[in-house]
Short mmCIF file of C-alpha atoms and ligand atoms in Angstrom, two decimals:
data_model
loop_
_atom_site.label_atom_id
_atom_site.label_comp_id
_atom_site.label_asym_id
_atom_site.label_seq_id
_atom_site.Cartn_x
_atom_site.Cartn_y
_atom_site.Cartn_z
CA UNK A 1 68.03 -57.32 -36.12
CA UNK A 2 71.15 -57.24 -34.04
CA UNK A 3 74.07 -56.40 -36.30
CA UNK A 4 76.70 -58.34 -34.17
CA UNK A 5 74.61 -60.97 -33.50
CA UNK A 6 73.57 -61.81 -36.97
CA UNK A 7 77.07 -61.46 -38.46
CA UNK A 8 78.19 -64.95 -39.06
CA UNK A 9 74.90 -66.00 -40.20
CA UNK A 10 73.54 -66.48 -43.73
CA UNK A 11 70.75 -63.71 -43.35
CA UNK A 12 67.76 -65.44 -44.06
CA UNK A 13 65.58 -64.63 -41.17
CA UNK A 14 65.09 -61.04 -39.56
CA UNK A 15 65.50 -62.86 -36.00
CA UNK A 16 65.00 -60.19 -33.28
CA UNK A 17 64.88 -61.54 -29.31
CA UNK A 18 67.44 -63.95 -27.90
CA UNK A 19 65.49 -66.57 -26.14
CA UNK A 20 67.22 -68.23 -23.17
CA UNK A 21 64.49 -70.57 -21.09
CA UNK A 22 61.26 -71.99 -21.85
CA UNK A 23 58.63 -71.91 -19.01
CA UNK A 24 54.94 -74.16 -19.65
CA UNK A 25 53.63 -72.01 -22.70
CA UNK A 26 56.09 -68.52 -22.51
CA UNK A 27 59.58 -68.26 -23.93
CA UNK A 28 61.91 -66.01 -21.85
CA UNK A 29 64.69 -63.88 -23.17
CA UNK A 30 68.34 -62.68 -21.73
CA UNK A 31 66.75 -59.88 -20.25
CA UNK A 32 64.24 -62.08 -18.12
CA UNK A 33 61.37 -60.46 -20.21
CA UNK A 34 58.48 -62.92 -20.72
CA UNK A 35 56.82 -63.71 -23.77
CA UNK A 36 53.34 -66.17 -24.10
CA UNK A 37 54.14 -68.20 -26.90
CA UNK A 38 50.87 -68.66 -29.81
CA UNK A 39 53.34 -69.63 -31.89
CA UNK A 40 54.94 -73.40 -30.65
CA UNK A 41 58.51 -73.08 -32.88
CA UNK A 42 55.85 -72.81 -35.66
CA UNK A 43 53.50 -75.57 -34.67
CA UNK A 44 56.73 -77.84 -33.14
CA UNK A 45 56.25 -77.39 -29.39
CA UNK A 46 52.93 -78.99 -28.79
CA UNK A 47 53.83 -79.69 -25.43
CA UNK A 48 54.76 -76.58 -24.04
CA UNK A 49 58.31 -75.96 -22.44
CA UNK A 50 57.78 -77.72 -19.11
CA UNK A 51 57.21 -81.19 -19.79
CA UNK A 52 59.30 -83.21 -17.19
CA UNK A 53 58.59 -86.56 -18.57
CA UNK A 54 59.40 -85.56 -21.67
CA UNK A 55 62.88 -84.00 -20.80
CA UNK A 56 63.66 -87.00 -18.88
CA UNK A 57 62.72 -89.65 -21.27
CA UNK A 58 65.57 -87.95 -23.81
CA UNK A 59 68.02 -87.54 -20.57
CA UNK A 60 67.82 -91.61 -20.62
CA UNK A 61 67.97 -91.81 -23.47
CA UNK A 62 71.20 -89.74 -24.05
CA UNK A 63 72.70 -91.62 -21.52
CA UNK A 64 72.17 -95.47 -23.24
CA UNK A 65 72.75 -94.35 -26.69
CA UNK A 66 72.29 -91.14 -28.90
CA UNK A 67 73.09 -92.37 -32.39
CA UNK A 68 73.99 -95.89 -34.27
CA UNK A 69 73.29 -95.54 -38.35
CA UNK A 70 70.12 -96.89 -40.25
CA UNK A 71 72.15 -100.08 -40.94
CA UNK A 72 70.89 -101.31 -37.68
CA UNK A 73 67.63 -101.84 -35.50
CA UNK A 74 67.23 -99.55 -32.14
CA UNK A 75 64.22 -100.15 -29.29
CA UNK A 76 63.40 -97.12 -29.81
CA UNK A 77 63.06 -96.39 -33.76
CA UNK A 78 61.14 -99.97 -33.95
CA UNK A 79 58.72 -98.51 -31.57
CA UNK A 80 58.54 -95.67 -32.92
CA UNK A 81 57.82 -96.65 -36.27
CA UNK A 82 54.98 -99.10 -35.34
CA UNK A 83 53.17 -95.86 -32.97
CA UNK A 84 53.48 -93.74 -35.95
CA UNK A 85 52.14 -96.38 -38.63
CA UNK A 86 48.97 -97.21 -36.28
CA UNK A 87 48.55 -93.26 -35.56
CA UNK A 88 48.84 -92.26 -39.20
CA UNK A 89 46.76 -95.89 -40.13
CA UNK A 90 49.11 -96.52 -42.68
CA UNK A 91 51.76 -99.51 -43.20
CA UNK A 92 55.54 -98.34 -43.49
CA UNK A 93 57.32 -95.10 -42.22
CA UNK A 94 60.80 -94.00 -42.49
CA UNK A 95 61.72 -91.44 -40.56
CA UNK A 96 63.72 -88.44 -41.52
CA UNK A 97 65.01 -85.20 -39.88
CA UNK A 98 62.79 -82.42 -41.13
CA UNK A 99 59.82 -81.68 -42.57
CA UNK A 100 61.47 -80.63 -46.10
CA UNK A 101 63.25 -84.34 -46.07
CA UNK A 102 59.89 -86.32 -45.78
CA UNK A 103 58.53 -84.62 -48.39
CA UNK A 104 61.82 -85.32 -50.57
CA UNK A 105 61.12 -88.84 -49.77
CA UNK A 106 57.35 -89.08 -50.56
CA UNK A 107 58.13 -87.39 -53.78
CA UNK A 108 60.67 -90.41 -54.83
CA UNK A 109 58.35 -93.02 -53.12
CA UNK A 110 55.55 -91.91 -55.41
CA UNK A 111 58.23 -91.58 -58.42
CA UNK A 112 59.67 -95.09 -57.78
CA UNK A 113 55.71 -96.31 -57.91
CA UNK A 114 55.39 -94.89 -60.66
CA UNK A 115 58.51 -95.73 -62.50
CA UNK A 116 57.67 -99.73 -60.97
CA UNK A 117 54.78 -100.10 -63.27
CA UNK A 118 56.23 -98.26 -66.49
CA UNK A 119 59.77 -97.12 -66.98
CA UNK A 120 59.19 -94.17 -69.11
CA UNK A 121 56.71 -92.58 -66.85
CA UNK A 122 57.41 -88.75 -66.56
CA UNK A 123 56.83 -89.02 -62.66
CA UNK A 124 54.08 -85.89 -62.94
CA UNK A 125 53.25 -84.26 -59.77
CA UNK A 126 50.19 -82.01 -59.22
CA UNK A 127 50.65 -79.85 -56.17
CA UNK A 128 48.50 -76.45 -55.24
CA UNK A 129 48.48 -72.71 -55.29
CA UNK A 130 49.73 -71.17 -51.93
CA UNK A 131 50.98 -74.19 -50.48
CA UNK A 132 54.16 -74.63 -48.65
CA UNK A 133 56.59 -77.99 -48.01
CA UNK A 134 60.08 -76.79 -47.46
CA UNK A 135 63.04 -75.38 -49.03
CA UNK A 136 64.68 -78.50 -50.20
CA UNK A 137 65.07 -78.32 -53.96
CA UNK A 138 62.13 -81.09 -54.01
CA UNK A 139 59.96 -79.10 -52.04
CA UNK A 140 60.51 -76.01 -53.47
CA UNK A 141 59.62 -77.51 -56.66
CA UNK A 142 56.37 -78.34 -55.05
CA UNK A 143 55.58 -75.20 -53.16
CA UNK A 144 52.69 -72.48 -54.90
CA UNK A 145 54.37 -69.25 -54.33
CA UNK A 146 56.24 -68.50 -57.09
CA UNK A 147 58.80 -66.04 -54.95
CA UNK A 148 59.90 -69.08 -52.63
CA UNK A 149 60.77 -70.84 -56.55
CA UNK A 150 61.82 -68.82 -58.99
CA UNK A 151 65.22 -68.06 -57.40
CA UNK A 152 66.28 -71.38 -57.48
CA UNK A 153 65.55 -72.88 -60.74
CA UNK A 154 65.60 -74.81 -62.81
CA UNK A 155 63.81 -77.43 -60.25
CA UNK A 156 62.76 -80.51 -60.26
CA UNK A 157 60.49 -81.13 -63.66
CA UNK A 158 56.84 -82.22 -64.26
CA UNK A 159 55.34 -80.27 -61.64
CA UNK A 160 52.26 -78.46 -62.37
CA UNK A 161 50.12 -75.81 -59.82
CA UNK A 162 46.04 -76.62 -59.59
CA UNK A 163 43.51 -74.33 -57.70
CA UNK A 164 43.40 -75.39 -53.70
CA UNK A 165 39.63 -76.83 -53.37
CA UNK A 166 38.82 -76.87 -56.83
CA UNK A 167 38.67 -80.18 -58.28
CA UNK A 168 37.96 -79.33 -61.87
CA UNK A 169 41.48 -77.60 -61.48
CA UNK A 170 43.63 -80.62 -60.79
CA UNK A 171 41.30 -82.49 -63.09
CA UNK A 172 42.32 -80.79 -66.13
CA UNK A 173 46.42 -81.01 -64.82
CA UNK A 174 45.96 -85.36 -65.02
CA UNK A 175 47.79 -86.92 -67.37
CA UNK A 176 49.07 -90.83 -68.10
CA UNK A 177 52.33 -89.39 -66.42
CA UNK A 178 50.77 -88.17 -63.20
CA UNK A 179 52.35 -89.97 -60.60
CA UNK A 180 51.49 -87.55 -57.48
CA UNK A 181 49.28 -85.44 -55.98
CA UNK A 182 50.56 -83.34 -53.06
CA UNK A 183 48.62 -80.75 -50.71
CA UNK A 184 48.47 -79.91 -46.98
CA UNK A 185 45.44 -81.01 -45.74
CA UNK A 186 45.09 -77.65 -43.61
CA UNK A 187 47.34 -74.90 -45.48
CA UNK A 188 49.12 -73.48 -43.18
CA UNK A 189 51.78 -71.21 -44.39
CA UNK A 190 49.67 -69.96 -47.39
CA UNK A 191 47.26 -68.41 -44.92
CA UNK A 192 45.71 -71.10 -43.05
CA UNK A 193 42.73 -72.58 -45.30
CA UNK A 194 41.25 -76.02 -44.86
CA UNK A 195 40.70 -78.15 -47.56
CA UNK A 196 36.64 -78.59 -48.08
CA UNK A 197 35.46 -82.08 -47.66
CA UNK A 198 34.24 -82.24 -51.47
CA UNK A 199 38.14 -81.55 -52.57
CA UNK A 200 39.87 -84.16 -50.16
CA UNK A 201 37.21 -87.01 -51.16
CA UNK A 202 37.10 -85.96 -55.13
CA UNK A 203 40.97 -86.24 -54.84
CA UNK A 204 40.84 -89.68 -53.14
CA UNK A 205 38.31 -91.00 -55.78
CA UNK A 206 40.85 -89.57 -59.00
CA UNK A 207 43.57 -90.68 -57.35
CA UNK A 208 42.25 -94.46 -56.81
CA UNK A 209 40.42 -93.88 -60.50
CA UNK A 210 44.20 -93.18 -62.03
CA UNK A 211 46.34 -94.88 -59.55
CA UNK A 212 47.93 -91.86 -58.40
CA UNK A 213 49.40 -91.16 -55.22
CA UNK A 214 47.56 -88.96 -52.62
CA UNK A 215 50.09 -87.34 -50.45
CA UNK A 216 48.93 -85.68 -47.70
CA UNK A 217 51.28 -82.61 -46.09
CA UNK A 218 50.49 -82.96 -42.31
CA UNK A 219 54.14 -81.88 -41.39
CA UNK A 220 52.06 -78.93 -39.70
CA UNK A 221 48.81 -79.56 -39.41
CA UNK A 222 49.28 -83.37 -38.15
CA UNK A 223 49.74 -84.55 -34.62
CA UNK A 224 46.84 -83.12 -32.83
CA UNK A 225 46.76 -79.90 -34.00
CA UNK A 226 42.74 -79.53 -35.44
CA UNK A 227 42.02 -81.70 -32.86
CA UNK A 228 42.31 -85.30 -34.71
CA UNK A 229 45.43 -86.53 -34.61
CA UNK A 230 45.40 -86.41 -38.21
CA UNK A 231 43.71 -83.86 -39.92
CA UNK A 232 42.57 -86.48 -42.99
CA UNK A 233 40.86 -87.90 -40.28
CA UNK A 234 37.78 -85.14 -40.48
CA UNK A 235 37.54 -86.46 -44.08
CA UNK A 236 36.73 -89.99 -43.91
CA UNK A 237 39.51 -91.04 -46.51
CA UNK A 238 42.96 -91.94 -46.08
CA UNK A 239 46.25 -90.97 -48.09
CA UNK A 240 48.39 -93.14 -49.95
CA UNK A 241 51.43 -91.45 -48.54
CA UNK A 242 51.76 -88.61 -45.26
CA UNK A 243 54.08 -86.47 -44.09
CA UNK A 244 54.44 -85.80 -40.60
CA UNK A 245 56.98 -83.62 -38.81
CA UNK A 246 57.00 -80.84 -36.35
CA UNK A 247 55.21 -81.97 -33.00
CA UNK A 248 55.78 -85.53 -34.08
CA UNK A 249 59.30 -84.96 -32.11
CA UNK A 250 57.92 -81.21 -29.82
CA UNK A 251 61.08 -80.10 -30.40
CA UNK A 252 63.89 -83.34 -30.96
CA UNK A 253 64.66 -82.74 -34.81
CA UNK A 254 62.38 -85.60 -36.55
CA UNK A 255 60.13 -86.38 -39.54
CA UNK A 256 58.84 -89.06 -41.27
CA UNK A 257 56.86 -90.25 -44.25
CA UNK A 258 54.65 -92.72 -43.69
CA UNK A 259 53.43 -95.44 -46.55
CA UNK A 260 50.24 -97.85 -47.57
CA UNK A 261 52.10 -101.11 -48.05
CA UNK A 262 51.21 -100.89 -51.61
CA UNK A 263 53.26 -97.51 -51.82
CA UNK A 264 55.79 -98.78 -49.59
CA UNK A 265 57.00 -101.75 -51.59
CA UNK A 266 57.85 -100.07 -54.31
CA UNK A 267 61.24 -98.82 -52.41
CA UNK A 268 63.87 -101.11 -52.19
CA UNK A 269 67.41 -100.94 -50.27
CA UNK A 270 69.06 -98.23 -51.78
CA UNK A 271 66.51 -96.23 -52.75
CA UNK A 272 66.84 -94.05 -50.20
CA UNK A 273 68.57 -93.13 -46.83
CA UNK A 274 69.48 -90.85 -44.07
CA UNK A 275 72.71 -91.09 -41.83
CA UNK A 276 70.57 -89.43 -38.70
CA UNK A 277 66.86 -90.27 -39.56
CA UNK A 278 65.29 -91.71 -36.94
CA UNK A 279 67.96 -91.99 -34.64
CA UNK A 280 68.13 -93.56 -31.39
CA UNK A 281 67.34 -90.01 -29.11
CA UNK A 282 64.91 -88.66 -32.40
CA UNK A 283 62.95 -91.83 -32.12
CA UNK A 284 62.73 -91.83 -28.19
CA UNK A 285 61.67 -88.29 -28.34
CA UNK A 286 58.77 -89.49 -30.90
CA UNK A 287 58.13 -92.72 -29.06
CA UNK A 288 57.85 -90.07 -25.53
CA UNK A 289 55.68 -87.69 -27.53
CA UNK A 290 53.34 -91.12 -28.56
CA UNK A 291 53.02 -91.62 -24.51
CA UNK A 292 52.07 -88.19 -23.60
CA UNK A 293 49.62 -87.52 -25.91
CA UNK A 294 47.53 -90.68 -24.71
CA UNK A 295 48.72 -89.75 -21.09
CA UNK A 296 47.74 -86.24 -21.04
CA UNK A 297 44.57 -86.86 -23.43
CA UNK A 298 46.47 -84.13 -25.80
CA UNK A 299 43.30 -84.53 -27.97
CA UNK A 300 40.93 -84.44 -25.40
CA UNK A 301 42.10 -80.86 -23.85
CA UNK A 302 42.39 -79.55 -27.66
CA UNK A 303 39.07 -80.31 -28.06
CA UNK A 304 38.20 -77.70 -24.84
CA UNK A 305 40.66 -75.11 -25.55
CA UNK A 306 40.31 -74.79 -29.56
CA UNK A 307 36.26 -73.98 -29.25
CA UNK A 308 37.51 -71.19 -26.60
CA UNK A 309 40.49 -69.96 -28.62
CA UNK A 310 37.87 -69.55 -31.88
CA UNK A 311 34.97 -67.78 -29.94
CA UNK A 312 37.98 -65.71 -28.09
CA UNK A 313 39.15 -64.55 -31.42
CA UNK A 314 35.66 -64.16 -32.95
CA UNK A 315 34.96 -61.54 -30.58
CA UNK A 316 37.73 -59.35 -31.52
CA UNK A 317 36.56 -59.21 -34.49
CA UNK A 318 33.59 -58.12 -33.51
CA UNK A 319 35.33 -55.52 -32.00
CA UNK A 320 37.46 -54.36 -34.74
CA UNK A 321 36.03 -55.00 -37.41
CA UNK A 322 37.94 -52.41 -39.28
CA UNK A 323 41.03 -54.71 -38.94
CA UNK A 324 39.97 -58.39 -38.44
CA UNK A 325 38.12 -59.49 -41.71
CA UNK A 326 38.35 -63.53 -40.81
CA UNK A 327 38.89 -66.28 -38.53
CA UNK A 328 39.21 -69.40 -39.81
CA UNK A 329 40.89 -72.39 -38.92
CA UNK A 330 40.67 -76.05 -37.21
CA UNK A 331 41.07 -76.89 -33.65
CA UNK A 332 44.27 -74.77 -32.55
CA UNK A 333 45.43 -74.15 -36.12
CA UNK A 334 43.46 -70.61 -36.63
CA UNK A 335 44.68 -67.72 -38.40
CA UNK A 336 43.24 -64.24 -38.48
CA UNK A 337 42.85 -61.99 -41.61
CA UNK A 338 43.74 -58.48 -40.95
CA UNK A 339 43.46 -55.49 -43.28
CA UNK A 340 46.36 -53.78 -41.43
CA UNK A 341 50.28 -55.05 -42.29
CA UNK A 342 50.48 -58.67 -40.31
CA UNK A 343 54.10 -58.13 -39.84
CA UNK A 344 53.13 -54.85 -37.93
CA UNK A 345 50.83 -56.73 -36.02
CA UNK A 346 53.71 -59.56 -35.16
CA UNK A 347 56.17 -56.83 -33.70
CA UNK A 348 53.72 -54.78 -31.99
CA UNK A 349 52.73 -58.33 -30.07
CA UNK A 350 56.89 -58.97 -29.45
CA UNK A 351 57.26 -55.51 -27.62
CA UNK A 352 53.92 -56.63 -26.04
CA UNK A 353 54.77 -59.98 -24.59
CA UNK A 354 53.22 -61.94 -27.01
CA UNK A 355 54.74 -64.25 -29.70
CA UNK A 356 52.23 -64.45 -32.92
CA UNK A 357 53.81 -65.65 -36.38
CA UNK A 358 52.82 -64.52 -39.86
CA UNK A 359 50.80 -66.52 -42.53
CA UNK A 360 50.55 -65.44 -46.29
CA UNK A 361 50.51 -61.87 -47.05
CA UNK A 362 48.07 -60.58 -44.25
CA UNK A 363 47.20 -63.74 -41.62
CA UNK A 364 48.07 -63.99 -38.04
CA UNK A 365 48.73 -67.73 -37.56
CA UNK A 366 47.89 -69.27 -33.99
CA UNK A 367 49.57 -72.24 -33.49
CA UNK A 368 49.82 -72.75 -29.58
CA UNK A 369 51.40 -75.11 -27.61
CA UNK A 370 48.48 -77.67 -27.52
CA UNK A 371 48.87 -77.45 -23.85
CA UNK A 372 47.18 -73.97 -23.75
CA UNK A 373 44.48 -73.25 -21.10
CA UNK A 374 42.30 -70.53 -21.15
CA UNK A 375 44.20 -68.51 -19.13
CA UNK A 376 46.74 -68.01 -21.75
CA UNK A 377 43.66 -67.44 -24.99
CA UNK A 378 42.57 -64.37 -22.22
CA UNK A 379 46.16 -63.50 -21.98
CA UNK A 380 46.36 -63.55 -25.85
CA UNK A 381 43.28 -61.73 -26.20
CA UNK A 382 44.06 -58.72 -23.66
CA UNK A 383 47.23 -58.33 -25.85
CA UNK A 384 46.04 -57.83 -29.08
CA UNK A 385 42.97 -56.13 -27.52
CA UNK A 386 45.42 -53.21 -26.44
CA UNK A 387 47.21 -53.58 -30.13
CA UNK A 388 43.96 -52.69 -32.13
CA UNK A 389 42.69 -50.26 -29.56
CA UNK A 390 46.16 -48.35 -30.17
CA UNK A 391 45.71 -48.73 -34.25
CA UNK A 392 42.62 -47.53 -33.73
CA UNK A 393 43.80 -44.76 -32.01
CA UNK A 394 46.76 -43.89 -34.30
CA UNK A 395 44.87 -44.20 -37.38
CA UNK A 396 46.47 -47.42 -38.49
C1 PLP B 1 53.08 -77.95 -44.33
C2 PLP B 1 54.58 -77.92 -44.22
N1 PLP B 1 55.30 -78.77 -44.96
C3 PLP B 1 56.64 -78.79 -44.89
C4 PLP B 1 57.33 -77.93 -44.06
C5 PLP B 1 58.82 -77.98 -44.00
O1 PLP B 1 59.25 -78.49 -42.77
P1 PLP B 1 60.74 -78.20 -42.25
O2 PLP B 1 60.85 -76.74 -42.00
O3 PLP B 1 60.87 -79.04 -41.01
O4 PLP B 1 61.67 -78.66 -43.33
C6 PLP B 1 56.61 -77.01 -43.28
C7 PLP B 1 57.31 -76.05 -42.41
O5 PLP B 1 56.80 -75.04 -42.01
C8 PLP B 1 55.20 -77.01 -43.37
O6 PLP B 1 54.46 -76.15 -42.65
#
């Protein structure tokens, strides 16, 4: 930390480098030190830092018109919101600015739906153990790690906490009040763990059963990322409600919740709102993003460099196994278990060249730019190659 740096901010990150430029995949500081980025902003920058189109679709866009409110249409937010509803394969989307904000409104849409069909419902929500979804009050209230809550209660009420990929868990939470059920498709945060197929398609079936909503987290695991565009995708099913954020704007500050028409109805004017959601340069910067991933067949080069970036880290393990106990993961959403302090292994990697960012208590999360070639995963690897040979070495 950097005392005179950090003094008029509300300390709630140990920030350490000052970043200046970004350069294809690597991050440069005021020193002109290098750094290969496995980390993307946490999952935002999905397109690296060098993407001319991209840059000059928001230069446009700042120069015809950077903000009118929600009580009007824009080009660009109506095209937006019809690429995101035929990505996602849902209806209705309203965009917000953050992750933490769609999740706020996917917790009211589900409420309202609820509340539609019988006025005294309790508006129940079942979310899971070890997830994450912001630090609004909303989705604190719906996030498993009980140090992220208990700070800032009381929170919002009727939430209960079931066992990630254990059905019988969230089972036994249903009541006539459940109105929700909210997970990440792909933890992330928690320690990167996939949901099994069994869980996702058991949760579909109880949620059409009772008529609850299935809202699916993809703030970080969405847009590419395990190499569908959405990660529900792998399961056959689709959610009543999903949250999308992060790479949906690579770096412009946008969300959105996205609804089934059947969900979607059940908000009316006045329900809900946003003075910037979706804004005119927010939604060109999604509607750009929309482009290039069709362009630059995002997907398609995920689908190369995820396989490589697995077997790459698979093989450290192999060579220490004394410190790498797991790799697990989809497409360029992996995370490594370590037996050694993560956070040690995250500033060793700084000093190193190499940004890595922390998952859980004691995961490496690799989140690249989706742009990554192999290049960079050998880059990675000779890093952290060095890292473990020196903890080996020092008796880590
Ligand atoms: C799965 C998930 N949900 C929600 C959020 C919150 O998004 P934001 O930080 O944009 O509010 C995050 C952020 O890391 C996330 O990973």
């Amino acid at each position: 930390m950097n005392t005179e740096k950090e003094r008029h901010f509300i300390h709630t990150y140990n920030r350490s480098v000052t970043f200046v430029k970004g350069e294809d995949v690597y991050l440069i500081d005021e020193n002109g030190k290098r750094y290969l980025d496995m980390g993307a902003g946490i999952a935002v920058s999905a397109l690296g830092y060098s993407c001319e189109e991209y840059r000059q679709a928001l230069k446009e866009q700042i120069d015809k018109l950077i903000h009118v409110s929600n009580l009007y249409y824009t080009e660009p937010a109506v095209k937006a919101a019809g690429y995101l509803a035929e990505a996602v394969g849902l209806d209705r989307v309203f965009f917000t600015n953050s992750g933490a904000e769609a999740i706020e409104g996917a917790l009211k849409l589900a409420r309202k739906y609820a509340y539609n069909k019988n006025k005294q419902s309790k508006g129940e929500i079942i979310a899971m153990e070890h997830s994450f979804h912001g630090r609004t009050m909303g989705a604190v209230s719906v996030t498993g790690t009980a140090h992220y809550r208990e700070p800032f209660e009381p929170l919002i009420g009727g939430v209960s906490f079931a066992k990630y990929n254990d059905l019988d868990s969230v089972k036994s939470l249903v009541t006539e009040d459940t109105c929700a059920i909210i997970l990440e498709t792909l933890q992330g945060e928690g320690g990167i763990y996939p949901a099994s197929d069994e869980f996702i398609r058991g949760l579909r079936a109880l949620c059409d059963e009772k008529e609850i909503a299935l809202i699916l987290d993809e703030i970080q695991c969405g847009m590419g990322r395990t190499g569908k565009l959405f990660a529900y995708e792998y399961y056959g099913i689709k959610p009543d409600i999903l949250t999308c954020a992060k790479a949906l704007g690579c770096g412009m500050p946008v969300g959105a919740f996205v609804a089934s028409e059947k969900f979607a109805k059940a908000m009316v004017p006045g329900d809900h709102g946003t003075t910037y959601g979706g804004n005119p340069l927010a939604a060109a910067a999604v509607c750009k993003v929309f482009e290039l991933y069709k362009e630059k067949d995002i997907l398609g080069h995920v689908a190369k460099a995820a396989p490589y970036l697995l077997e790459t880290l698979q093989s450290l393990q192999k060579r220490y196994p004394e410190f790498i106990t797991d790799i697990r993961g989809k497409g360029l959403m992996l995370g490594m278990e370590v037996t050694v302090k993560n956070s040690d292994v995250v500033a060793k990697a700084l000093e190193n060249n190499l940004i890595l960012i922390a998952a859980g208590s004691n995961v490496i999360r690799f989140v690249p730019p989706l742009v990554i070639e192999k290049g960079h995963i050998d880059e990675c690897a000779g890093i952290l190659d060095k890292i473990f040979a020196y903890f080996r070495e020092n008796g880590k």
